[in-house]
Every structure is written in C-alpha cells, then in structure tokens.
Tab-separated table of N, CA, C and O in Angstrom:
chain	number	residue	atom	x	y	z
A	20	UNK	N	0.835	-1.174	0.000
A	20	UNK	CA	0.000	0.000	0.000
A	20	UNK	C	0.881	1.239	0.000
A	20	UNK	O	1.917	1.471	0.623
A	21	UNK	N	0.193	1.967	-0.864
A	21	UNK	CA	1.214	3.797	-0.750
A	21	UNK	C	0.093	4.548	-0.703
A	21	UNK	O	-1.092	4.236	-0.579
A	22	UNK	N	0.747	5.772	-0.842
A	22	UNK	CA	-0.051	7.209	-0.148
A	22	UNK	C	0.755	8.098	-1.836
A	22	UNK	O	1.890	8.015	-2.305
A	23	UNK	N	-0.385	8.812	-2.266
A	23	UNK	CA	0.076	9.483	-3.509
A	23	UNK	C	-0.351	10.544	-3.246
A	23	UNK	O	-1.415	10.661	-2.637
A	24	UNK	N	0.288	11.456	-3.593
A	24	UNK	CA	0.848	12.742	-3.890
A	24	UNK	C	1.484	13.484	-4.984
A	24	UNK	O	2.034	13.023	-5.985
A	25	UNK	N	1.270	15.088	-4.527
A	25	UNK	CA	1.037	15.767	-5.797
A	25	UNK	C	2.282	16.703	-5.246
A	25	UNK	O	3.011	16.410	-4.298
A	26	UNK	N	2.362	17.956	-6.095
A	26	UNK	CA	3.513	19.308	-5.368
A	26	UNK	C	2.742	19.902	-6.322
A	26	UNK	O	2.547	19.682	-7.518
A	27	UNK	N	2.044	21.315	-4.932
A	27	UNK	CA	1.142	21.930	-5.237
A	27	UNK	C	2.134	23.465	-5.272
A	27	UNK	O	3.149	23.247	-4.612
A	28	UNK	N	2.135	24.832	-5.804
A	28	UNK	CA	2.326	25.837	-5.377
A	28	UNK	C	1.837	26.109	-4.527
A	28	UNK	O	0.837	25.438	-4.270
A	29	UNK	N	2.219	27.270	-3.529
A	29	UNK	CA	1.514	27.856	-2.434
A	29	UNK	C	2.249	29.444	-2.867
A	29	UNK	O	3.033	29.729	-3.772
A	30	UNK	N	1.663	30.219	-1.882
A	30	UNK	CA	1.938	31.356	-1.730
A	30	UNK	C	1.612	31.815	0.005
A	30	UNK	O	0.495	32.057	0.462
A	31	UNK	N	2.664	31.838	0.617
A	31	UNK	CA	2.705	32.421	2.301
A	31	UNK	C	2.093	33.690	2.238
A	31	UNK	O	2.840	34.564	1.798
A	32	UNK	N	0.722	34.124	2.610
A	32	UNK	CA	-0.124	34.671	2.928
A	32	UNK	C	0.361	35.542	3.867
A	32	UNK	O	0.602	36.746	3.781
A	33	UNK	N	0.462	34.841	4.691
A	33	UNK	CA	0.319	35.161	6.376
A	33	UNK	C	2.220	36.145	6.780
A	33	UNK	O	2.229	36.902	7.750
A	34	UNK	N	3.146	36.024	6.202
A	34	UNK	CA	4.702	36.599	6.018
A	34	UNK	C	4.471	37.694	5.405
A	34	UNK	O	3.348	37.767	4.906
A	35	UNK	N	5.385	38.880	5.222
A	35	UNK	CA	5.253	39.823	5.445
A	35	UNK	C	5.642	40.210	4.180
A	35	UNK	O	5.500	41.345	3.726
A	36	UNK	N	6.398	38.758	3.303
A	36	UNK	CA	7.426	38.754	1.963
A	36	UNK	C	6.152	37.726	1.126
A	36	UNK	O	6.389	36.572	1.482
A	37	UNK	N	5.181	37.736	0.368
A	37	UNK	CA	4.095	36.891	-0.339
A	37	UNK	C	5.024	35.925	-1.680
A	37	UNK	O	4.793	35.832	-2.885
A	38	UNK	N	6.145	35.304	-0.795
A	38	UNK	CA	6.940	34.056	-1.281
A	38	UNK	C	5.887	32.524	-2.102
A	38	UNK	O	4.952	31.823	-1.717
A	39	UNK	N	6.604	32.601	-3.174
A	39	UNK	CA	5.775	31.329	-3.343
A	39	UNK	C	6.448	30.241	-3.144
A	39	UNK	O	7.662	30.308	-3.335
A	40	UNK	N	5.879	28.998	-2.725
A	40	UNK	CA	6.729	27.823	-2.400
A	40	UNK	C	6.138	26.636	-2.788
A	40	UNK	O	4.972	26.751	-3.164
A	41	UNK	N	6.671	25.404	-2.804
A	41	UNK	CA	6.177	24.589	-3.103
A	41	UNK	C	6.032	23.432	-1.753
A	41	UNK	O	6.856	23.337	-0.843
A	42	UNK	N	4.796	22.623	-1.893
A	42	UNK	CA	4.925	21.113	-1.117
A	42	UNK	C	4.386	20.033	-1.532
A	42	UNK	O	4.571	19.459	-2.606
A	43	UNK	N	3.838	19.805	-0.832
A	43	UNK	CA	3.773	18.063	-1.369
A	43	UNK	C	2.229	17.581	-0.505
A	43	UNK	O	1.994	17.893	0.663
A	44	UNK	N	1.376	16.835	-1.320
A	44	UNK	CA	-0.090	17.157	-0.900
A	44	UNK	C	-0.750	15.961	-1.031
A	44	UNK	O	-1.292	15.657	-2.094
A	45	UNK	N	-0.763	15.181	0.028
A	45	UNK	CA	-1.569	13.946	-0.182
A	45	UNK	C	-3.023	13.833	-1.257
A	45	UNK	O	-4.062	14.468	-1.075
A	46	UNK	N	-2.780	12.922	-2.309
A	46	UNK	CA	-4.279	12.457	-2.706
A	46	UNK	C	-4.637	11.697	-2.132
A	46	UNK	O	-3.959	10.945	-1.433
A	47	UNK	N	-6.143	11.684	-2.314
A	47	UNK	CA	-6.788	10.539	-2.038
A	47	UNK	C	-6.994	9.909	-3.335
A	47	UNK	O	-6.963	10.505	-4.411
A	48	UNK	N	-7.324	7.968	-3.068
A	48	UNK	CA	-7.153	7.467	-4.087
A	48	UNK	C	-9.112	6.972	-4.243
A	48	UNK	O	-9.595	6.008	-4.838
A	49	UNK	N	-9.784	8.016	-3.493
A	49	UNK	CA	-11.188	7.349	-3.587
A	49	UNK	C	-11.749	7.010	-2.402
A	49	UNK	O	-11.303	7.207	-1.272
A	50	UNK	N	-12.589	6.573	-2.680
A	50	UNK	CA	-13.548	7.054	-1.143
A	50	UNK	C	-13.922	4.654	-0.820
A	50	UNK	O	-14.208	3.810	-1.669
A	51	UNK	N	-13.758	4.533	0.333
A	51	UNK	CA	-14.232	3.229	0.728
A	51	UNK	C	-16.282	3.414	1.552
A	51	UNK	O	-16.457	3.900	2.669
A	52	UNK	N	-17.014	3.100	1.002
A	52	UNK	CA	-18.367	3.159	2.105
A	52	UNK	C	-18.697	1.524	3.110
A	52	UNK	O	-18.234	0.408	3.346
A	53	UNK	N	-19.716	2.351	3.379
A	53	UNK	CA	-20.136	1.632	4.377
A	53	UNK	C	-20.545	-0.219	3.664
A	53	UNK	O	-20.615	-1.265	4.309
A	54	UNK	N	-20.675	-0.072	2.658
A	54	UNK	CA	-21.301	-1.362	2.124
A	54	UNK	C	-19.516	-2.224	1.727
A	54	UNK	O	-19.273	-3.369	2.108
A	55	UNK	N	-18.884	-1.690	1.231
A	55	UNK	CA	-17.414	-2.070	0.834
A	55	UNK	C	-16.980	-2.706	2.469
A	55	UNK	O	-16.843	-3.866	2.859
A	56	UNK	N	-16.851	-1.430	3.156
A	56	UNK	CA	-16.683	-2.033	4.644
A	56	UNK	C	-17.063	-3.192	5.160
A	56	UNK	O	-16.220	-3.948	5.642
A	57	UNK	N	-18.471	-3.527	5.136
A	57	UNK	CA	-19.338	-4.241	5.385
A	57	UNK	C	-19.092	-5.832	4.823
A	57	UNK	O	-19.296	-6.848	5.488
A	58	UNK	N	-18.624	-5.775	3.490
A	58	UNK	CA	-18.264	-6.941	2.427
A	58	UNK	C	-17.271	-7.368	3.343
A	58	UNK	O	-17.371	-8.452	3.919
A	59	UNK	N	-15.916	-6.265	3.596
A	59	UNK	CA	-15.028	-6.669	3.342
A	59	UNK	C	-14.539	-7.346	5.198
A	59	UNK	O	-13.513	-7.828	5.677
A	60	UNK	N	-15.549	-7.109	5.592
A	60	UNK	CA	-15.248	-7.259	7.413
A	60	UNK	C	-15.752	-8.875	7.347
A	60	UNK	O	-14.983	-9.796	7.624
A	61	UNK	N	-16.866	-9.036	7.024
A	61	UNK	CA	-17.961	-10.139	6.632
A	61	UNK	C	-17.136	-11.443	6.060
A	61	UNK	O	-17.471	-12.572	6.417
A	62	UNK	N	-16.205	-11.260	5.290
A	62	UNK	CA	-15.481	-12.061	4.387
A	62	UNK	C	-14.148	-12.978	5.649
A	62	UNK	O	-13.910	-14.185	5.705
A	63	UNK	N	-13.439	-11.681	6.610
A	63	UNK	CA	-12.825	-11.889	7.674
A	63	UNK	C	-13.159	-11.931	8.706
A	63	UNK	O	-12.436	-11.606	9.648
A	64	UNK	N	-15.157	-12.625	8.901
A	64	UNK	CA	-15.593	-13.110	10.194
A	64	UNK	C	-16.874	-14.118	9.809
A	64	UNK	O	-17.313	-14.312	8.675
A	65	UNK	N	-17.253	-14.582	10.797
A	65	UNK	CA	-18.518	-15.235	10.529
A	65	UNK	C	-19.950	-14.318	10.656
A	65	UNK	O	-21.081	-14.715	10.934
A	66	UNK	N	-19.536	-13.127	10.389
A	66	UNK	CA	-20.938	-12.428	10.411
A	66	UNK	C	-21.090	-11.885	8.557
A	66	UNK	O	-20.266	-11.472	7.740
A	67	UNK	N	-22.773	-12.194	8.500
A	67	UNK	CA	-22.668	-11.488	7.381
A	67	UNK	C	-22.754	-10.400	6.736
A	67	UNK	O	-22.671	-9.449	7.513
A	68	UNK	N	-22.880	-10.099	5.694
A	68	UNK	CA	-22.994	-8.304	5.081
A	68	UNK	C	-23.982	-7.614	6.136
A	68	UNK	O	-23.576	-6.787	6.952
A	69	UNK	N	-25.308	-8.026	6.046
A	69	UNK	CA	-25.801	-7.483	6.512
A	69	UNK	C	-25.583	-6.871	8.141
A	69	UNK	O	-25.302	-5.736	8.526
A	70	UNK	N	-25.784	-7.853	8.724
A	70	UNK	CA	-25.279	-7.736	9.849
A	70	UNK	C	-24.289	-6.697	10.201
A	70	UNK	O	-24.701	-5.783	10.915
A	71	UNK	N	-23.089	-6.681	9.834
A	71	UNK	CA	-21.655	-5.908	9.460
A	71	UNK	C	-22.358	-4.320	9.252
A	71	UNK	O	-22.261	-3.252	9.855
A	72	UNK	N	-22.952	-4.707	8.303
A	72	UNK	CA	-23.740	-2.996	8.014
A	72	UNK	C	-25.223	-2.609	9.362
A	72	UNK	O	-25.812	-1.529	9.330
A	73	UNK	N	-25.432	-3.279	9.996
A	73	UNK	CA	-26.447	-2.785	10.877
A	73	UNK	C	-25.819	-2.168	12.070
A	73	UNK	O	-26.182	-1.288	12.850
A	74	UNK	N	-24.107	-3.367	11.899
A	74	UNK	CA	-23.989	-2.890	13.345
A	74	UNK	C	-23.346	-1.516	13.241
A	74	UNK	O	-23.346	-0.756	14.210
A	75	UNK	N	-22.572	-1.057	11.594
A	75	UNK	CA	-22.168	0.165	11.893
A	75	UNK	C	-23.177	1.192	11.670
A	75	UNK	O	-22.920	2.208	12.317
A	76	UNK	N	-24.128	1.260	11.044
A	76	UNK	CA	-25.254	1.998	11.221
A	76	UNK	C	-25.265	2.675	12.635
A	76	UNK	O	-24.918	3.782	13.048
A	77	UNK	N	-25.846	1.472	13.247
A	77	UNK	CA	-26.116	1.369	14.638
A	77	UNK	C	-25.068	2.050	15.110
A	77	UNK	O	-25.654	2.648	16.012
A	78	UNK	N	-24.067	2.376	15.174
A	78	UNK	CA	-22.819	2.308	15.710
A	78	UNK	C	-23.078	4.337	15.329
A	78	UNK	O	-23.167	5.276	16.120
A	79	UNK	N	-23.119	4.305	13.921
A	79	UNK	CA	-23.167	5.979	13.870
A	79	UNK	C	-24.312	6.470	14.488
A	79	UNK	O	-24.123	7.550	15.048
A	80	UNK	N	-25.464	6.014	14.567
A	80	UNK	CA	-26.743	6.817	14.963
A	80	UNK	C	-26.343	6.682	16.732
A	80	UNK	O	-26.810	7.684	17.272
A	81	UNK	N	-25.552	5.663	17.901
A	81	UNK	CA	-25.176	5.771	19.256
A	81	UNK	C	-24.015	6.756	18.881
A	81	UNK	O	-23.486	7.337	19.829
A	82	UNK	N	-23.585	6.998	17.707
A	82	UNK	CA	-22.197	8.000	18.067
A	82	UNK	C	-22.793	9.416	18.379
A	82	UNK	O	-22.554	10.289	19.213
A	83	UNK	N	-23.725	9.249	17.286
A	83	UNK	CA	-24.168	10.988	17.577
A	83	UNK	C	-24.919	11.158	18.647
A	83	UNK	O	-24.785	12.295	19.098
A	84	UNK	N	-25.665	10.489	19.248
A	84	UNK	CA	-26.448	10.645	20.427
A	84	UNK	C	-25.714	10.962	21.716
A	84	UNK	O	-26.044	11.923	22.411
A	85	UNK	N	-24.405	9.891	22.130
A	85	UNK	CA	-23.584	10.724	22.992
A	85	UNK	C	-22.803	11.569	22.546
A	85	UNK	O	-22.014	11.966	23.404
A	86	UNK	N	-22.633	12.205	21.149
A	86	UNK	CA	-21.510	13.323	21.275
A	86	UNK	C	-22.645	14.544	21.539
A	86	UNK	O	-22.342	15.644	22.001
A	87	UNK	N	-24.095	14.112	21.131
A	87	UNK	CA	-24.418	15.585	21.386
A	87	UNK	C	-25.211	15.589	22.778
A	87	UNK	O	-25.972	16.499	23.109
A	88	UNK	N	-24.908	14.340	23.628
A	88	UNK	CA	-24.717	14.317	25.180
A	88	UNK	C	-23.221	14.877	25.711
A	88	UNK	O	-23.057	14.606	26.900
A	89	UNK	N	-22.218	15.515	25.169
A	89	UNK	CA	-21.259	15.483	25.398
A	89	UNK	C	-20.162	14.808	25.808
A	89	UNK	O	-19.250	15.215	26.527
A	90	UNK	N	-20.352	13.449	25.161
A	90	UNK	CA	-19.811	12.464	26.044
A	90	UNK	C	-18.317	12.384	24.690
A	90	UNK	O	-18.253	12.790	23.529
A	91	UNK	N	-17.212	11.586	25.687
A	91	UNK	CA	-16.444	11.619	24.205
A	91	UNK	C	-16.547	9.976	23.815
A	91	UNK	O	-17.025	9.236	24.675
A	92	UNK	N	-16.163	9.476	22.703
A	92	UNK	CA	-16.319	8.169	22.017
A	92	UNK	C	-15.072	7.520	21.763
A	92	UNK	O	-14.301	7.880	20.873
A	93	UNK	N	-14.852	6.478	22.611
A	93	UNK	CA	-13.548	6.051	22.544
A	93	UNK	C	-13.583	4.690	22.255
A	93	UNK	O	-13.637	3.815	23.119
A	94	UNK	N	-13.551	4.469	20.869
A	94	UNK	CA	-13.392	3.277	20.260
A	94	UNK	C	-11.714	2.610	19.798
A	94	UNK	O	-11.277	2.449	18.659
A	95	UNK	N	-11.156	2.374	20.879
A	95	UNK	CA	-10.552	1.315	21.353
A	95	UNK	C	-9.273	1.591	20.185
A	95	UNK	O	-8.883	2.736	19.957
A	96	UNK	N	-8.873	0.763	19.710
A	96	UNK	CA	-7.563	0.589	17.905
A	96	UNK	C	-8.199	1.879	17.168
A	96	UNK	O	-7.447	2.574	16.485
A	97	UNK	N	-9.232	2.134	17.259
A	97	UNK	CA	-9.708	3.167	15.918
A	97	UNK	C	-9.244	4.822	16.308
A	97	UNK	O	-8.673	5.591	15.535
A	98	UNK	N	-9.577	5.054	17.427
A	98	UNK	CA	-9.703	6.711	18.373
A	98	UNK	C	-11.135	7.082	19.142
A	98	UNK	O	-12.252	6.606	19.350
A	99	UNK	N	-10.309	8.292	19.428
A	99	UNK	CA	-11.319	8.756	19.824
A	99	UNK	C	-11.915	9.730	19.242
A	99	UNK	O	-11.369	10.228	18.258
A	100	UNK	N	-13.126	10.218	19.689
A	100	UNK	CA	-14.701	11.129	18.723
A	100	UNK	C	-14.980	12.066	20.160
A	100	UNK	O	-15.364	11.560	21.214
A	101	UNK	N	-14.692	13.583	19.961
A	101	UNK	CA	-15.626	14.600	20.539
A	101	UNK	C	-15.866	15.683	19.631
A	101	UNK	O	-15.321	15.933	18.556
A	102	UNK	N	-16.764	16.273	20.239
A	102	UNK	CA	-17.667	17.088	19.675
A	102	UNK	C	-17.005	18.532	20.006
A	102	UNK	O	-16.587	18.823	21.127
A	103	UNK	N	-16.967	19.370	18.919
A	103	UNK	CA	-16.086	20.978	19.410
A	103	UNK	C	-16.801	21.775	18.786
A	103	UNK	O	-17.712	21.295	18.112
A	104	UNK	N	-16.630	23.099	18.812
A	104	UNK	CA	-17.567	24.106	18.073
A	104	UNK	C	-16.487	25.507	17.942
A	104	UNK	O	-15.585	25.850	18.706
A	105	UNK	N	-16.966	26.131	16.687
A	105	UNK	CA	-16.045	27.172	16.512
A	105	UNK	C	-16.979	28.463	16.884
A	105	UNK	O	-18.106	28.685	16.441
A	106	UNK	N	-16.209	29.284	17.835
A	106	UNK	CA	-16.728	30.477	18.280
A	106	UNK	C	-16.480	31.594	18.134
A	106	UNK	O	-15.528	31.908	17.420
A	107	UNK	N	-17.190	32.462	18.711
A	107	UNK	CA	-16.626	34.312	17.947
A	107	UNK	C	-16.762	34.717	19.232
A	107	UNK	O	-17.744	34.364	19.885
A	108	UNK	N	-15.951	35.381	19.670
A	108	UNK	CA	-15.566	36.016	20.734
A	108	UNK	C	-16.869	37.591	21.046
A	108	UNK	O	-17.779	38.163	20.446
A	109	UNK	N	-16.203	37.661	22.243
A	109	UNK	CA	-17.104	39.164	22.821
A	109	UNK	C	-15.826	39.607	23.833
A	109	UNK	O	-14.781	39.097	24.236
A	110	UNK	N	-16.706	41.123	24.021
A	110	UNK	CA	-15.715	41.576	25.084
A	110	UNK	C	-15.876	41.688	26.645
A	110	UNK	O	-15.187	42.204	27.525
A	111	UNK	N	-17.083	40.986	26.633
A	111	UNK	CA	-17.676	40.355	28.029
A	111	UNK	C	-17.820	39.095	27.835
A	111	UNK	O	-17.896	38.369	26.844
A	112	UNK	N	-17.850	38.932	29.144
A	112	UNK	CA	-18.415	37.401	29.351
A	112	UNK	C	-20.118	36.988	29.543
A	112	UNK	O	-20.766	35.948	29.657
A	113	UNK	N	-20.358	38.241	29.508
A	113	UNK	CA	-21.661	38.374	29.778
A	113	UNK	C	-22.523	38.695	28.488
A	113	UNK	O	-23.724	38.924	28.630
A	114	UNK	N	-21.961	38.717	27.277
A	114	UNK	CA	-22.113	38.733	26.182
A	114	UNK	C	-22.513	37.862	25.432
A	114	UNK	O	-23.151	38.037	24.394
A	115	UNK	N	-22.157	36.819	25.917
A	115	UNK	CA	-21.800	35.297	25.186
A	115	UNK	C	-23.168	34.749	25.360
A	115	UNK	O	-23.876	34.643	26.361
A	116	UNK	N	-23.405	34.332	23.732
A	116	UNK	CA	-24.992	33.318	24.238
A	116	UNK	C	-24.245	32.609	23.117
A	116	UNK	O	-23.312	33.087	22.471
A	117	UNK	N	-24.945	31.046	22.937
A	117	UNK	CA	-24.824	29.861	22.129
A	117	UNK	C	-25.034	30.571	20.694
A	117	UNK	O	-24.282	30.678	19.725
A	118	UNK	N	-26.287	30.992	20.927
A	118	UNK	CA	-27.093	30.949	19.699
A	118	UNK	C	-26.200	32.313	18.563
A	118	UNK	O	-26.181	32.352	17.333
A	119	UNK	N	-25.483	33.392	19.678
A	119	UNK	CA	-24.896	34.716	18.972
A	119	UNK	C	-23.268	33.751	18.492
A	119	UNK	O	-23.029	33.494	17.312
A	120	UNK	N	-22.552	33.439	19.358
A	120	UNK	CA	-21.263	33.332	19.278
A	120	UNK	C	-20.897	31.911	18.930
A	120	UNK	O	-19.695	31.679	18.797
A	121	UNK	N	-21.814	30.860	18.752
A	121	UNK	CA	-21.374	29.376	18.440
A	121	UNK	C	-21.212	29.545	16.902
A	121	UNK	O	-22.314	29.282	16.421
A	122	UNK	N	-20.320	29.871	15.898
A	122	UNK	CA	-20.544	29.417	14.402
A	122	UNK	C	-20.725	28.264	13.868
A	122	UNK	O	-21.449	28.227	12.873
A	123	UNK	N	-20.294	27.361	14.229
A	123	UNK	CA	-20.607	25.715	13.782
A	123	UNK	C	-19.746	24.713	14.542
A	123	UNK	O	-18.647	24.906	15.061
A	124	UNK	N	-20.421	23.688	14.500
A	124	UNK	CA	-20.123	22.137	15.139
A	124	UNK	C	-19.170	21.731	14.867
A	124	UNK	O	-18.849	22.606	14.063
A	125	UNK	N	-18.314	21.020	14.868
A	125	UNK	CA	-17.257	20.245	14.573
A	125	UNK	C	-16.713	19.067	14.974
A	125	UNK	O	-16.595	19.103	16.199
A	126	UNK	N	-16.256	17.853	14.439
A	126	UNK	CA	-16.037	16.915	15.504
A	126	UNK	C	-14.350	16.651	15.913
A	126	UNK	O	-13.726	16.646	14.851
A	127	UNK	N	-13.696	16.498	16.738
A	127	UNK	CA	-12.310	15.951	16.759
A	127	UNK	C	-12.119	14.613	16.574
A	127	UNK	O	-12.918	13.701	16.786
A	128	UNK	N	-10.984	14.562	16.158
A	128	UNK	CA	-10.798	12.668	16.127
A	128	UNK	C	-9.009	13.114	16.600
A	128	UNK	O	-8.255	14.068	16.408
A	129	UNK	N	-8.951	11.790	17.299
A	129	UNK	CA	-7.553	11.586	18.436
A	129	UNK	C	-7.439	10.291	18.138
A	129	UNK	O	-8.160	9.459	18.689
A	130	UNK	N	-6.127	9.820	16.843
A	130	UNK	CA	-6.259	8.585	16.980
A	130	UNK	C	-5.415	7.830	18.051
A	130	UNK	O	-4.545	8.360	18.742
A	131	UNK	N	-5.897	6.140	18.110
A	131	UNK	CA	-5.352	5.710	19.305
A	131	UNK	C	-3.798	5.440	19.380
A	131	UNK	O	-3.198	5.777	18.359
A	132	UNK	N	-3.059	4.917	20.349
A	132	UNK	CA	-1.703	5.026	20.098
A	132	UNK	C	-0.956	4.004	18.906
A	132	UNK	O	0.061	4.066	18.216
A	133	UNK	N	-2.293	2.861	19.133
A	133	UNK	CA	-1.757	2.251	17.669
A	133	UNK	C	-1.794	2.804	16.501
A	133	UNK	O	-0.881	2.971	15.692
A	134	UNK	N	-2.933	3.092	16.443
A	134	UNK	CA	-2.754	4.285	15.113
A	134	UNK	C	-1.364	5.495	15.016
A	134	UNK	O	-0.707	5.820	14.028
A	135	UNK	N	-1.264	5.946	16.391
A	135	UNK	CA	-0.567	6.867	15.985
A	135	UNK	C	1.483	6.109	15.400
A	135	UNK	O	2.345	6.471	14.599
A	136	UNK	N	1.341	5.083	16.318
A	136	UNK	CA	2.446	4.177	16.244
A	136	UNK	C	2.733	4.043	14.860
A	136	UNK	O	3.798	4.481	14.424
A	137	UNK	N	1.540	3.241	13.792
A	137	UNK	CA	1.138	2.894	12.691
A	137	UNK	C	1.823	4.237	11.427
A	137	UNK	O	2.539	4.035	10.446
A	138	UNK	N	1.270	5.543	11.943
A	138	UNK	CA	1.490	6.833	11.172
A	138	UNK	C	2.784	7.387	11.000
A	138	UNK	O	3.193	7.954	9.987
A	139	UNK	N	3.680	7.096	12.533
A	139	UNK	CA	4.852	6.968	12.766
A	139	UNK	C	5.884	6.142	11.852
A	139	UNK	O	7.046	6.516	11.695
A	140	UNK	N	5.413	5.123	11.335
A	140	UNK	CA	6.559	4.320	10.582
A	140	UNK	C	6.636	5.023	8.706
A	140	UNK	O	5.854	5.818	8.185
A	141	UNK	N	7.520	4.542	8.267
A	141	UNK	CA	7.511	4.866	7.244
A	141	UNK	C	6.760	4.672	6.487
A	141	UNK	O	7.396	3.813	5.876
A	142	UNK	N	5.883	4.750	5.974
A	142	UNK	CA	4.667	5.065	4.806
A	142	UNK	C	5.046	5.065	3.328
A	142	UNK	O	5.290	6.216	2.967
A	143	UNK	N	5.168	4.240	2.426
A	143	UNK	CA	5.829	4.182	1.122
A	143	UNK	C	4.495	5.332	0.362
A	143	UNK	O	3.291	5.262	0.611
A	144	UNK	N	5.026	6.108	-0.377
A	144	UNK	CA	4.416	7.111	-1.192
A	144	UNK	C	5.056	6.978	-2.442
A	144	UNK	O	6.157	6.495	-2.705
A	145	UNK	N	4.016	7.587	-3.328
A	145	UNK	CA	4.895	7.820	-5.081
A	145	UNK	C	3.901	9.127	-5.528
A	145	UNK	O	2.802	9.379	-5.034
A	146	UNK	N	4.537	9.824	-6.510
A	146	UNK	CA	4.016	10.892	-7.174
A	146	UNK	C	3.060	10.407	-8.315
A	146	UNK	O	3.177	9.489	-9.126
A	147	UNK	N	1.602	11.776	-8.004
A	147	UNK	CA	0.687	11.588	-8.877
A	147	UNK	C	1.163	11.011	-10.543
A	147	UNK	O	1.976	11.797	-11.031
A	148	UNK	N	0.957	10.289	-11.114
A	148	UNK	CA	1.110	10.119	-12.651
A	148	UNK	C	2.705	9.694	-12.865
A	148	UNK	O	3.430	9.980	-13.817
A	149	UNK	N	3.065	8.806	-11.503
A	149	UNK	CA	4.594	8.395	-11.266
A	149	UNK	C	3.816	6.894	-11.437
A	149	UNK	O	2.615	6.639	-11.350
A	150	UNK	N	5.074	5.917	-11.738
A	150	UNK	CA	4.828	4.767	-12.346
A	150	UNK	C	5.515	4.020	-10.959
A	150	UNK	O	5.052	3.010	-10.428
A	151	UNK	N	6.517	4.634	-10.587
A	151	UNK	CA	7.563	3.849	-9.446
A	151	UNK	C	7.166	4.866	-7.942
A	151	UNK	O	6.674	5.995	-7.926
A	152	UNK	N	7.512	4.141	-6.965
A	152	UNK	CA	7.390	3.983	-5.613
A	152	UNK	C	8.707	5.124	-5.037
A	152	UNK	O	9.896	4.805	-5.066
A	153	UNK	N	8.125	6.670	-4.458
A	153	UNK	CA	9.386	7.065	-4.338
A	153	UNK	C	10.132	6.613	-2.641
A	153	UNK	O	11.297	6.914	-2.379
C-alpha cells in the first residue's frame, strides 16, 4: 500500500514577503463506504454483510447521540470522537450566548496510540502520474 501525492504551489499569505513555495499534498485514491466495509469485514468473520452494516449503522446513529450528550467516544484501535464548536468572541463574558457566538459544530478525532504508532513508521508514497514507488 502507498499514499500518492502531488507538489502543489503555495503562496505564504500570512509573512510579510508573499513568497511562493512549493509542497507536497496527499491524494486521495477514492472514497471506501459503508457497504465495501461491510463486504469486506464479513469475508474476515462469521458475520454477514448485513449484519456488518447494521452494526455500523447502529454504531453511527449511538455516536451521535452521545456526542451531542457530550460524552467523548472512545473506540478502542480506531480513536477517539468529541464534539467541538467554533466560536466568535465578545468583550464580556456576559455577552456570550450559544445561539450569537457558536458558528458551527465540529467533531475531533484523536487517533489511538496504535494508530498513531502505525502513522509513525515509514509510509511508502509515489508521485501523482509516477509509475515507481518514491
């Protein structure tokens, strides 16, 4: 398995000198769903498609119910799931209501240490419309 990538221009905005530079920009190679998932879990257990797909169903409709109990979701090898929100400030504290200063929802994800272990090792990559493994 590799990770493909592109080298995008940029331009530093935020510096005082509007330098252009270059990096390097993960693609994605396509999207996996819930039914692919489902096949492919099913194949490496004795449960079947269906099943596989009810329980993650099931699994998203209990996720959202405790994140918007505030609870956080800590699924074990995968990470963890809380709920954050982006806000706009005041110059009181007494200012502040949900409904004025909350702009939108957001969720965090914290993956677990295996994961992060996993992210840590070397990762073979190759360039978009590259034939070989750089």
């Amino acid at each position: 398995m590799a990770i493909r990538y592109r080298i995008t221009k940029r331009t530093n905005t935020i510096a005082a000198t509007k330098k252009e530079q270059f990096i390097m920009q993960a693609v994605n190679t396509g999207t996996v769903d819930i039914r692919k998932l489902s096949e492919e879990i099913s194949k490496e257990s004795s449960h079947s498609i269906a099943d596989v797909m009810g329980v993650i169903i099931a699994l998203g409709v209990k996720m959202q119910q405790h994140l918007e109990d505030g609870k956080i979701i800590d699924l074990g090898d995968v990470g963890k799931f809380k709920i954050g929100f982006q806000g706009k400030a005041a110059d009181n504290a007494s200012e502040l209501t949900p409904k004025r200063n909350i702009k939108k929802f957001h969720l965090n994800y914290q993956p677990s240490l295996i994961m992060k272990r996993r992210l840590k090792k070397a990762i073979t990559v190759y360039k978009e419309g590259s034939r070989s493994l750089d």
